[in-house]
Tab-separated table of C-alpha atoms in Angstrom:
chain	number	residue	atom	x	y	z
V	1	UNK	CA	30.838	9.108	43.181
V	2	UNK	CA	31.464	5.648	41.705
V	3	UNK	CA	29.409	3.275	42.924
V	4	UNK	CA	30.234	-0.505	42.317
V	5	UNK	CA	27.443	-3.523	41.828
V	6	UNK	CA	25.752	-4.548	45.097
V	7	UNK	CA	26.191	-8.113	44.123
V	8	UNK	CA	28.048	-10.797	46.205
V	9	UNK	CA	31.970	-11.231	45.939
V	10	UNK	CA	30.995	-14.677	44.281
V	11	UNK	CA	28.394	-13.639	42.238
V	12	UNK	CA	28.922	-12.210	38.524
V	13	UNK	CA	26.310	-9.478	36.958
V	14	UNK	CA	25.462	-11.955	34.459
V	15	UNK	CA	25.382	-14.919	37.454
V	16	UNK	CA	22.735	-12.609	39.077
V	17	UNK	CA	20.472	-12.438	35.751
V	18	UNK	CA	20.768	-15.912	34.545
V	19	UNK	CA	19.858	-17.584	38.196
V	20	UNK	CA	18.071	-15.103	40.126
V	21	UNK	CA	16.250	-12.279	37.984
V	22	UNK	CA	12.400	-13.501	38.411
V	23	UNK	CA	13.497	-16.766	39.377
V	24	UNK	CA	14.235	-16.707	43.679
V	25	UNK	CA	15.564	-13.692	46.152
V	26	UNK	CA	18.918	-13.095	46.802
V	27	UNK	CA	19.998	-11.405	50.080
V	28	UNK	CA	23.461	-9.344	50.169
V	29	UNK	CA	25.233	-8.417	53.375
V	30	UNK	CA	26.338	-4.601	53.629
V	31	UNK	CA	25.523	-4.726	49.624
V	32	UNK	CA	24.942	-1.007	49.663
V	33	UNK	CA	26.731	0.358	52.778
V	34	UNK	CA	26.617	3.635	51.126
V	35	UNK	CA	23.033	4.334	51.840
V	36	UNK	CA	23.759	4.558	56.036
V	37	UNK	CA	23.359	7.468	57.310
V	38	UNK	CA	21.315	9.366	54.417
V	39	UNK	CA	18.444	10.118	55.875
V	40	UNK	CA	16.903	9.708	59.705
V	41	UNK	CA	13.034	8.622	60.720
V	42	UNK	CA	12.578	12.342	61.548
V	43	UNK	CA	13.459	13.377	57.791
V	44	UNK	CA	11.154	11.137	55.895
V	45	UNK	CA	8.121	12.386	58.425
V	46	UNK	CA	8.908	15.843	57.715
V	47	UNK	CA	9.460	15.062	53.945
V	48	UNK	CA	6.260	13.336	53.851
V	49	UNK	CA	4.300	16.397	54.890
V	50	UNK	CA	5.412	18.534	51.825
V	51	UNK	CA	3.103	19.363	49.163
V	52	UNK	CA	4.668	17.578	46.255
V	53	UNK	CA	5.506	14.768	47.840
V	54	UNK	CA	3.459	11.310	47.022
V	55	UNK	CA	3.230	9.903	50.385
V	56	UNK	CA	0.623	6.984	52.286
V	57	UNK	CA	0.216	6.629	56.013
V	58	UNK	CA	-0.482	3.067	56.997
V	59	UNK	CA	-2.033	2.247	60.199
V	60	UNK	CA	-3.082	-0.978	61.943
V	61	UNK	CA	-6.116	-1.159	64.762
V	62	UNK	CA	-6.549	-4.191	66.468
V	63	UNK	CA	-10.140	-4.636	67.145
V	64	UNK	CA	-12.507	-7.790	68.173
V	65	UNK	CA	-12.553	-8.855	64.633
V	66	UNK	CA	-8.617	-8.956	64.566
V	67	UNK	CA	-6.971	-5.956	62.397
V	68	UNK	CA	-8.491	-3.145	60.838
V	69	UNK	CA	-5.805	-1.236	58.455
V	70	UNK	CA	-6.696	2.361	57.665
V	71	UNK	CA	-4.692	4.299	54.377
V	72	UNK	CA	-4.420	7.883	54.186
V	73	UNK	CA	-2.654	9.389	51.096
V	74	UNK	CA	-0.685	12.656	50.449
V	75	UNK	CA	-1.347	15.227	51.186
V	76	UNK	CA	-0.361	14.866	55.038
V	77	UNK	CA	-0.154	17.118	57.535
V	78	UNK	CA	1.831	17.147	61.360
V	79	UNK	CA	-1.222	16.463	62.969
V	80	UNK	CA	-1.987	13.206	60.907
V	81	UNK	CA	1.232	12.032	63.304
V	82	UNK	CA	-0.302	12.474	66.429
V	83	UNK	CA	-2.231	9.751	68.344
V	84	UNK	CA	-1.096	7.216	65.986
V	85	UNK	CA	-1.513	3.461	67.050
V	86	UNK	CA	1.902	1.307	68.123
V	87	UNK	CA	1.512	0.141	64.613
V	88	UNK	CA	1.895	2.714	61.568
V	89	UNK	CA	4.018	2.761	58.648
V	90	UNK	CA	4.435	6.260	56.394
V	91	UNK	CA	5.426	5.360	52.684
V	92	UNK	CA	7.316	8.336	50.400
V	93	UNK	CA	7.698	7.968	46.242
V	94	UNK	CA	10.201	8.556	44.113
V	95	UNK	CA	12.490	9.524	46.802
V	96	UNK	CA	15.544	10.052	44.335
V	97	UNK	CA	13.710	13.008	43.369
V	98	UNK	CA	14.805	14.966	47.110
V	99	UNK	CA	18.276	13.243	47.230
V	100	UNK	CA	21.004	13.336	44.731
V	101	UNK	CA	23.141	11.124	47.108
V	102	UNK	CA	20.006	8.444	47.072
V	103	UNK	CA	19.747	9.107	43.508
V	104	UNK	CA	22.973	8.282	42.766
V	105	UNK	CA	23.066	5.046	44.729
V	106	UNK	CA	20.769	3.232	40.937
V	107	UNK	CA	24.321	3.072	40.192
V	108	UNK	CA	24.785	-0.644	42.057
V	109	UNK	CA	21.893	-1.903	40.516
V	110	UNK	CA	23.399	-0.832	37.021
V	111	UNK	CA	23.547	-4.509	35.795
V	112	UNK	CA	19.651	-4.082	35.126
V	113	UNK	CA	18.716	-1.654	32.129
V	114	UNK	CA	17.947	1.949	33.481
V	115	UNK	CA	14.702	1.860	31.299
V	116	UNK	CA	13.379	-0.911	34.225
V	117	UNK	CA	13.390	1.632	37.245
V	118	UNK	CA	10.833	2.595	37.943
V	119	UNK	CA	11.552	5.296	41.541
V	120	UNK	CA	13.338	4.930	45.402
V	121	UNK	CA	11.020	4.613	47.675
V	122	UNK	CA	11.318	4.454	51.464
V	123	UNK	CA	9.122	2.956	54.563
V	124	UNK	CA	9.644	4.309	57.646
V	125	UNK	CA	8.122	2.183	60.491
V	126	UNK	CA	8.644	2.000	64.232
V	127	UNK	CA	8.979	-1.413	66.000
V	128	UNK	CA	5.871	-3.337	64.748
V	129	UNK	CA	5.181	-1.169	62.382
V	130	UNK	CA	4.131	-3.117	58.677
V	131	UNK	CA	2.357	-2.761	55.740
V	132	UNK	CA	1.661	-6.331	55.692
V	133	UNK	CA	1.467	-9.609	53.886
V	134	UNK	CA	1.349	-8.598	49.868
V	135	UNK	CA	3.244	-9.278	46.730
V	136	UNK	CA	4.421	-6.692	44.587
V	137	UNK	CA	3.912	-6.736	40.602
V	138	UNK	CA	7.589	-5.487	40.164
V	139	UNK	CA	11.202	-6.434	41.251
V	140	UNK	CA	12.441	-4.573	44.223
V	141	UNK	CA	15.981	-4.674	46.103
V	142	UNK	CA	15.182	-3.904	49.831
V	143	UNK	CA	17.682	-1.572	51.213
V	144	UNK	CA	18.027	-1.482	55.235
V	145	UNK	CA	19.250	2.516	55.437
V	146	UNK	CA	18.659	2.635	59.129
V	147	UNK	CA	17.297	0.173	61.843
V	148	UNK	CA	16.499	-3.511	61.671
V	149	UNK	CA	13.429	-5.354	59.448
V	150	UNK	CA	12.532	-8.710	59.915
V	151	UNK	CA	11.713	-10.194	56.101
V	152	UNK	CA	9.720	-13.425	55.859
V	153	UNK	CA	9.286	-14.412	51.971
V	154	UNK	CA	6.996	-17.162	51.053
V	155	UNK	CA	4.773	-18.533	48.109
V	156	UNK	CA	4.815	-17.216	44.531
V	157	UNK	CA	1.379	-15.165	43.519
V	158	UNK	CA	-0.633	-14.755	41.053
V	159	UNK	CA	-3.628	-12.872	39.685
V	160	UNK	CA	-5.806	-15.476	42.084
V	161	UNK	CA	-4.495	-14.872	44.852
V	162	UNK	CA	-7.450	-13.781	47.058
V	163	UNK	CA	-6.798	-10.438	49.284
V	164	UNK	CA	-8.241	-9.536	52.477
V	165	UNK	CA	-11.615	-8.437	52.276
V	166	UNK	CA	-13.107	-4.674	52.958
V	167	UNK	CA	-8.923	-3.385	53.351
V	168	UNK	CA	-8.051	-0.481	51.873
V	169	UNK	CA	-4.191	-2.081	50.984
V	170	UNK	CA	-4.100	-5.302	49.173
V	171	UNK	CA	-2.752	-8.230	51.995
V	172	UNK	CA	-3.380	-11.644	52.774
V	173	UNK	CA	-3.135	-14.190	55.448
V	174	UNK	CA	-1.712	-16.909	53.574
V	175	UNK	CA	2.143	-16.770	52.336
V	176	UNK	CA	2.931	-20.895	52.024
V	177	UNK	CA	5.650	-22.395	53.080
V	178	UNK	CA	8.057	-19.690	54.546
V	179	UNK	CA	11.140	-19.845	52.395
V	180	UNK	CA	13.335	-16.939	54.068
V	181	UNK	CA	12.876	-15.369	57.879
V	182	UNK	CA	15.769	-13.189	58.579
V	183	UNK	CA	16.900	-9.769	60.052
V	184	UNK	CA	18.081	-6.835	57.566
V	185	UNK	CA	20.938	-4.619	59.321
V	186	UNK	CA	21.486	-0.707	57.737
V	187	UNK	CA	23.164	-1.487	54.378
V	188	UNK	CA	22.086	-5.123	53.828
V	189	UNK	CA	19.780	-5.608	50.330
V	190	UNK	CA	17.160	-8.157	50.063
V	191	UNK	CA	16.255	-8.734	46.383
V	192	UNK	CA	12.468	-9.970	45.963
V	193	UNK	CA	11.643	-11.244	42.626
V	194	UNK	CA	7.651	-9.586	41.304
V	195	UNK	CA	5.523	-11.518	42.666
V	196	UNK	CA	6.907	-13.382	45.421
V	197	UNK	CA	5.007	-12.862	48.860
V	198	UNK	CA	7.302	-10.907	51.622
V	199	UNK	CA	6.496	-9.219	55.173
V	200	UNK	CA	8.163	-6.758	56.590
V	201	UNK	CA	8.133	-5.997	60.121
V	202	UNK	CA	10.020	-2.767	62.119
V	203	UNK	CA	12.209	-4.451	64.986
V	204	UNK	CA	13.100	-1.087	65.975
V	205	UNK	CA	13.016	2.523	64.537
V	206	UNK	CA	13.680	1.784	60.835
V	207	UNK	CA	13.697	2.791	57.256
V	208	UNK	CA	13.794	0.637	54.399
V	209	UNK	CA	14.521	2.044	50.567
V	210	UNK	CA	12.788	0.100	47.679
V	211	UNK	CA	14.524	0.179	44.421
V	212	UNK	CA	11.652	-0.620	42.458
V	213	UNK	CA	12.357	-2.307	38.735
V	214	UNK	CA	9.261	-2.667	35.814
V	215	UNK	CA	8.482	-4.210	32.904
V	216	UNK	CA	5.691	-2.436	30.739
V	217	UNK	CA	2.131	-4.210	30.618
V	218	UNK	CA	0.419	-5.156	28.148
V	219	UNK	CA	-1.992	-1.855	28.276
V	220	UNK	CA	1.346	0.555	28.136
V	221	UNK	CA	1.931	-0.843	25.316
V	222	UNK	CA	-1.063	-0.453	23.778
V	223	UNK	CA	-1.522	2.956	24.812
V	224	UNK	CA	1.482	4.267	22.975
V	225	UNK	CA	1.054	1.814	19.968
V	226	UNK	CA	-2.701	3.926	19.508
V	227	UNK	CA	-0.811	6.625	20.254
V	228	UNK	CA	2.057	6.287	17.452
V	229	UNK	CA	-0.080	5.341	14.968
V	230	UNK	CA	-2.676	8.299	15.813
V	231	UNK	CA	0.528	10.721	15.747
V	232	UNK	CA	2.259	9.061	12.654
V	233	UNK	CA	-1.665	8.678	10.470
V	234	UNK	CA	-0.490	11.732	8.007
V	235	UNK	CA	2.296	9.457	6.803
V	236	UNK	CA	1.374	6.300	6.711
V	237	UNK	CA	-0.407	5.082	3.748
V	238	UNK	CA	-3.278	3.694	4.887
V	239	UNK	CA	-2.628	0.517	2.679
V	240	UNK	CA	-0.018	-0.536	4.788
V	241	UNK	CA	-2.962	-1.643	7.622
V	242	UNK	CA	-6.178	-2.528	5.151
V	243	UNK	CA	-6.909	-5.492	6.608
V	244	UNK	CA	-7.711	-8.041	3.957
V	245	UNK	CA	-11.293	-9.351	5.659
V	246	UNK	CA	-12.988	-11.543	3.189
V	247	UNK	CA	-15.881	-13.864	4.838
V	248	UNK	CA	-19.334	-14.683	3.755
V	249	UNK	CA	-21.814	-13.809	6.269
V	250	UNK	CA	-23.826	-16.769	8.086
V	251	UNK	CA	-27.516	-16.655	8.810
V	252	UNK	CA	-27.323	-14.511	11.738
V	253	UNK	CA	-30.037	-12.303	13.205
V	254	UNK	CA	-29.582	-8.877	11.400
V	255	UNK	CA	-27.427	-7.084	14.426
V	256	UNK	CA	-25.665	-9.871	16.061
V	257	UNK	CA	-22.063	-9.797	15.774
V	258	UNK	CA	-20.521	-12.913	14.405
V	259	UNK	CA	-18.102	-14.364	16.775
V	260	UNK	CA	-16.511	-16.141	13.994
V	261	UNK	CA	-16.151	-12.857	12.388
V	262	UNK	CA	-14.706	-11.204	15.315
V	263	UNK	CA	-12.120	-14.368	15.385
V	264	UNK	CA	-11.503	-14.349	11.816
V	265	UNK	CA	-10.484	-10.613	12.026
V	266	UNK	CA	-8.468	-11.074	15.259
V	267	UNK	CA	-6.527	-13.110	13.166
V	268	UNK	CA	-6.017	-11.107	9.979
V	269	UNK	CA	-4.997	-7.958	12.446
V	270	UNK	CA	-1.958	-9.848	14.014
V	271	UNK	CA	-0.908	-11.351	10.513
V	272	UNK	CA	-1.115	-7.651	9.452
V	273	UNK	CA	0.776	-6.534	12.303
V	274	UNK	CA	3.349	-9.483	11.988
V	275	UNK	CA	4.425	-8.849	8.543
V	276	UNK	CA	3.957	-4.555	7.618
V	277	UNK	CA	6.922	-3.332	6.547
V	278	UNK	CA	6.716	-0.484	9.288
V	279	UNK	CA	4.868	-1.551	11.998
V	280	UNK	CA	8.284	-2.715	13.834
V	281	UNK	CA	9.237	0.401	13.627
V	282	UNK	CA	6.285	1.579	14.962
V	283	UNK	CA	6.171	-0.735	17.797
V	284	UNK	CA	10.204	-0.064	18.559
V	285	UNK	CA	8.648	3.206	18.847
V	286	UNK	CA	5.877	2.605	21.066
V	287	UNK	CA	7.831	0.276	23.568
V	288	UNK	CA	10.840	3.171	23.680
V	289	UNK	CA	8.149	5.244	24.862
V	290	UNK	CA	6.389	3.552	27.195
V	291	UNK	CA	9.357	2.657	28.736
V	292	UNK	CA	11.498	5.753	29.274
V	293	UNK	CA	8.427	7.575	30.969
V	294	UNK	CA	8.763	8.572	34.484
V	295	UNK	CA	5.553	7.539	36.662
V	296	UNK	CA	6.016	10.694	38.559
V	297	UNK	CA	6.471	14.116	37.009
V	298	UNK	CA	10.073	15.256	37.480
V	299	UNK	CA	10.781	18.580	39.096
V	300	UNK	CA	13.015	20.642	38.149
V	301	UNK	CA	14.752	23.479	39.380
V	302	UNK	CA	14.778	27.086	38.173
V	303	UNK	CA	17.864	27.324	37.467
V	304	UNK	CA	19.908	28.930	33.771
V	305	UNK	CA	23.372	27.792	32.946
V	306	UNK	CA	25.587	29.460	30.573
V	307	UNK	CA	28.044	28.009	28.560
V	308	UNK	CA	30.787	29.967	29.940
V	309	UNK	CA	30.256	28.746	33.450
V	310	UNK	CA	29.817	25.267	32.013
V	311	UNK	CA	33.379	25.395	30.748
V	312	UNK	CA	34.899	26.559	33.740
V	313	UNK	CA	33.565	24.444	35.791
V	314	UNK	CA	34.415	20.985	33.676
V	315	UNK	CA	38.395	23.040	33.077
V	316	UNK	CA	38.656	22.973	36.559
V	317	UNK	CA	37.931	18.889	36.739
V	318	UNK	CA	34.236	19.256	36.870
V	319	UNK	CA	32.031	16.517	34.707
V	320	UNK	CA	28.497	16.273	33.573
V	321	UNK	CA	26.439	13.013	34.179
V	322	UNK	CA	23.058	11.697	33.851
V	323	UNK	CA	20.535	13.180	36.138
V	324	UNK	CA	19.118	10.405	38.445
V	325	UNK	CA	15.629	11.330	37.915
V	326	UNK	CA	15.680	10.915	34.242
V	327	UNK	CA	15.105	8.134	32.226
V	328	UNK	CA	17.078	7.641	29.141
V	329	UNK	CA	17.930	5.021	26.142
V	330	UNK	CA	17.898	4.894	22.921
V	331	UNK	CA	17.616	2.607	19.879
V	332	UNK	CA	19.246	1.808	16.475
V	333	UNK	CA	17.900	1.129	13.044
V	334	UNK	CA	17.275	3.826	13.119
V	335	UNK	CA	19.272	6.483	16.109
V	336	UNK	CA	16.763	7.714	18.040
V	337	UNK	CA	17.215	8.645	21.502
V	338	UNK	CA	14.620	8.940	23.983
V	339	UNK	CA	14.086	11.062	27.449
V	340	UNK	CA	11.193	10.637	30.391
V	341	UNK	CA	9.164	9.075	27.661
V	342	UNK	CA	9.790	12.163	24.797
V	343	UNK	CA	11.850	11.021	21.506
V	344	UNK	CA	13.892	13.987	21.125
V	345	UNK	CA	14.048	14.199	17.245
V	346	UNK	CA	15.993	17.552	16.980
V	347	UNK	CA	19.522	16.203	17.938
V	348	UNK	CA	22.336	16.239	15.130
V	349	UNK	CA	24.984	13.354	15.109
V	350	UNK	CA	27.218	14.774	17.942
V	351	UNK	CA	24.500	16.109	19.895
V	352	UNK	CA	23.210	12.115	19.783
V	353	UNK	CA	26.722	10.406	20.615
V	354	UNK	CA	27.099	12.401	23.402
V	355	UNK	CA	23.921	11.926	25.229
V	356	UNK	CA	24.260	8.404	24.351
V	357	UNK	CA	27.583	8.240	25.920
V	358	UNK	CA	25.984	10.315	28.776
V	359	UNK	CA	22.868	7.253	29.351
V	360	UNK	CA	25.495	5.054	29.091
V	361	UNK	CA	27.272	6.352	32.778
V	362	UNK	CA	29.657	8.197	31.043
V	363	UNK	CA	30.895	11.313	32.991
V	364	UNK	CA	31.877	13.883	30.294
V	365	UNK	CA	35.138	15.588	31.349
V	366	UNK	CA	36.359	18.674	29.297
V	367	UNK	CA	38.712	16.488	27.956
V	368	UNK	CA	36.553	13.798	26.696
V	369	UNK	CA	34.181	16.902	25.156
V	370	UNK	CA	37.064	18.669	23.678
V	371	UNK	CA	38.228	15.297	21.956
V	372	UNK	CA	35.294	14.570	20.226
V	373	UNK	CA	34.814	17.850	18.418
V	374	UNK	CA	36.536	19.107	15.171
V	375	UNK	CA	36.846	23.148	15.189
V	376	UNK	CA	35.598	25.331	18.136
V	377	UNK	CA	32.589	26.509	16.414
V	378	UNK	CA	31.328	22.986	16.869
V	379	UNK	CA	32.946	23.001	20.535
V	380	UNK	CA	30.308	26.299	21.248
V	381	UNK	CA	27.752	24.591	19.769
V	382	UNK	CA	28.019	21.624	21.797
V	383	UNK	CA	28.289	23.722	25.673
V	384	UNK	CA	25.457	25.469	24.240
V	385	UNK	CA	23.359	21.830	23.638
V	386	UNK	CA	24.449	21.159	27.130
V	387	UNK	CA	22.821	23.814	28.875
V	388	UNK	CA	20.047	23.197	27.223
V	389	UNK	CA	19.815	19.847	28.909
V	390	UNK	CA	21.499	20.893	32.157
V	391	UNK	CA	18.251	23.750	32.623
V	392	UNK	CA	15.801	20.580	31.100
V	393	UNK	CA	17.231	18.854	34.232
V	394	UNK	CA	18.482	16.134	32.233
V	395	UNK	CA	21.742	16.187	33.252
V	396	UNK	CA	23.546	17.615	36.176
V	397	UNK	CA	26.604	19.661	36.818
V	398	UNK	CA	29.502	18.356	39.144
V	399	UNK	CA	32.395	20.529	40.319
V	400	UNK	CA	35.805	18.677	40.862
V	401	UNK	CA	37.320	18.129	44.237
């Protein structure tokens, strides 16, 4: 299924990045009329109560001291349904992971790097139902899939803003100046920028999808830096990161760390970092893995192709694409592609173009794999590479009409 930009008629992919990405929200009529009629309110309570499934219940008591929200995480059960209050809210994660048809819908938001997204998920609320005033620390489209939301968007936030005390979510009172109050109809997109305030309330029976979109932190970054360097140690020569501390000591009491000392050697690290000869390969490393990770563990099913059955599916106008669960890119200087976080280091040249072409949303017809090969041997080899990552679940298998 090709899926084309949810974007305005008058407003470019490029348009989009250059005057909205992080800078103000952008709401699109019927942007993604494809996602009406997926899923019900009855399918995302019953998906909620299965065992792998990351879900929150939200519920709001109004009591003398005004509301009193109450969070219970996965795992749920049908009786954590029953005698809710008129206003509840039940949250499901990584929803793409249940629905290839959801899945496939990251395909309008395909003007943003794949190596952003971060999972679908959905909020199913009836009328009144919220999860408050917040802000979120990521970029979100809002999808209406069924129902009505009211969206109210307001100040920008930071890492002062003050949250309601003794809540088990993080809300506020306060969102400023209200900026945008409107109604979302099934298949209209609201696109909040990280950290603007919103509030979401159910008019009626309603679900709402949340593409979600990240940037790596400061600590992922770190993590995996420690990480590649720990990994990498038996290579490197260790006087690639001597760092070159020369300072007389002060009169200091005998175990008190200098802070001048400490600043001195903050200093000598980054100029060590800044100019090794390998650390940016290092780093390129580091931020290729940090950022193809999936936050939730993909499943996969049991399933064994055979190369054979591969071939007769894609003769007969089948095509393999990228799974929507999976996270892939890759770099250059050098070639190195990278899966859900994992460099895969064991690919030859053709095995390489062709998952790049594959990340890249390119649906591999027999055609387009017969072209590319020399001699049948190779041909084998390749069907055989593919159901390697057809069983890995990294891509999947789609039979013509």
């Amino acid at each position: 299924m090709n899926i084309p930009f949810c974007l305005p008629e008058n407003i470019t992919p490029e348009g989009f990045l250059q005057n909205y990405w992080q800078k103000r929200p952008l709401v699109i009529r019927n942007g993604l009329p494809q996602i009406v009629g997926l899923f019900e309110p009855a399918d995302i309570i019953e998906l909620a109560q299965e065992e792998e499934v990351t879900a929150r219940l939200i519920q709001t008591h109004q009591t003398e001291d005004g509301e009193k929200w109450s969070l219970k995480r996965s795992p749920l059960a049908e009786e954590d349904f029953e005698h809710l209050p008129e206003q509840w809210s039940v949250l499901v994660q990584n929803l793409e992971q249940w629905s290839p048809e959801l899945g496939a819908l990251w395909q309008a938001f395909g003007y943003i790097p794949q190596w952003q997204r971060d999972d679908i998920m959905v909020s199913y609320a009836p009328a009144g139902g919220s999860v408050g005033r917040h802000y979120d620390e990521y970029d979100v489209f809002l999808v209406q899939g069924y129902g009505h939301r009211r969206w109210q968007l307001g100040k920008w936030c930071d890492a002062s803003t003050e949250f309601k005390a003794n809540q088990p979510i993080r809300i506020f009172d306060d969102m400023g100046d209200i900026i945008f109050d409107e109604v979302l109809a099934p298949g209209d997109v609201l696109y909040v920028p990280s950290r603007l305030s919103h509030y979401g309330v159910a008019q009626d029976d309603c679900l709402t999808f949340s593409f979600g979109l990240r940037f790596p932190n400061a600590t992922d970054l770190l993590e995996n830096l420690c990480k590649t360097i720990e990994h990498q140690s038996d290579i490197l020569p260790s006087s690639q990161f001597a760092i070159p501390f020369r300072l007389s000591p002060n009169a200091q009491p005998n175990a008190l760390l200098d802070p001048k000392m400490v600043a001195t050697l903050k200093t000598q690290l980054i100029d060590l970092l800044q100019q090794s000869s390998q650390f940016d390969e290092l780093f390129t490393h580091s931020v290729a893995t940090a950022v193809s990770a999936r936050r939730y563990e993909q499943l996969t099913e049991d399933n064994e192709f055979y190369p054979d059955e591969v071939q007769e599916v894609l003769e007969a106008g089948g095509w393999i694409q990228q799974d929507a669960n999976v996270k892939m890119l890759y770099t250059e200087n050098p070639l190195r592609v990278y899966v859900n976080g994992e460099w895969i280091d064991e690919l030859n040249e053709a095995e390489a173009n062709l998952l790049i072409r594959i990340a890249n949303g390119d649906a591999i017809s027999w055609n387009k794999l017969a072209s590319r090969v020399e001699n049948q041997d190779e041909l084998e080899l390749l069907l055989d590479t593919l159901c390697d990552w057809l069983d890995s679940g990294w891509v999947t298998l789609e039979e013509g009409e």
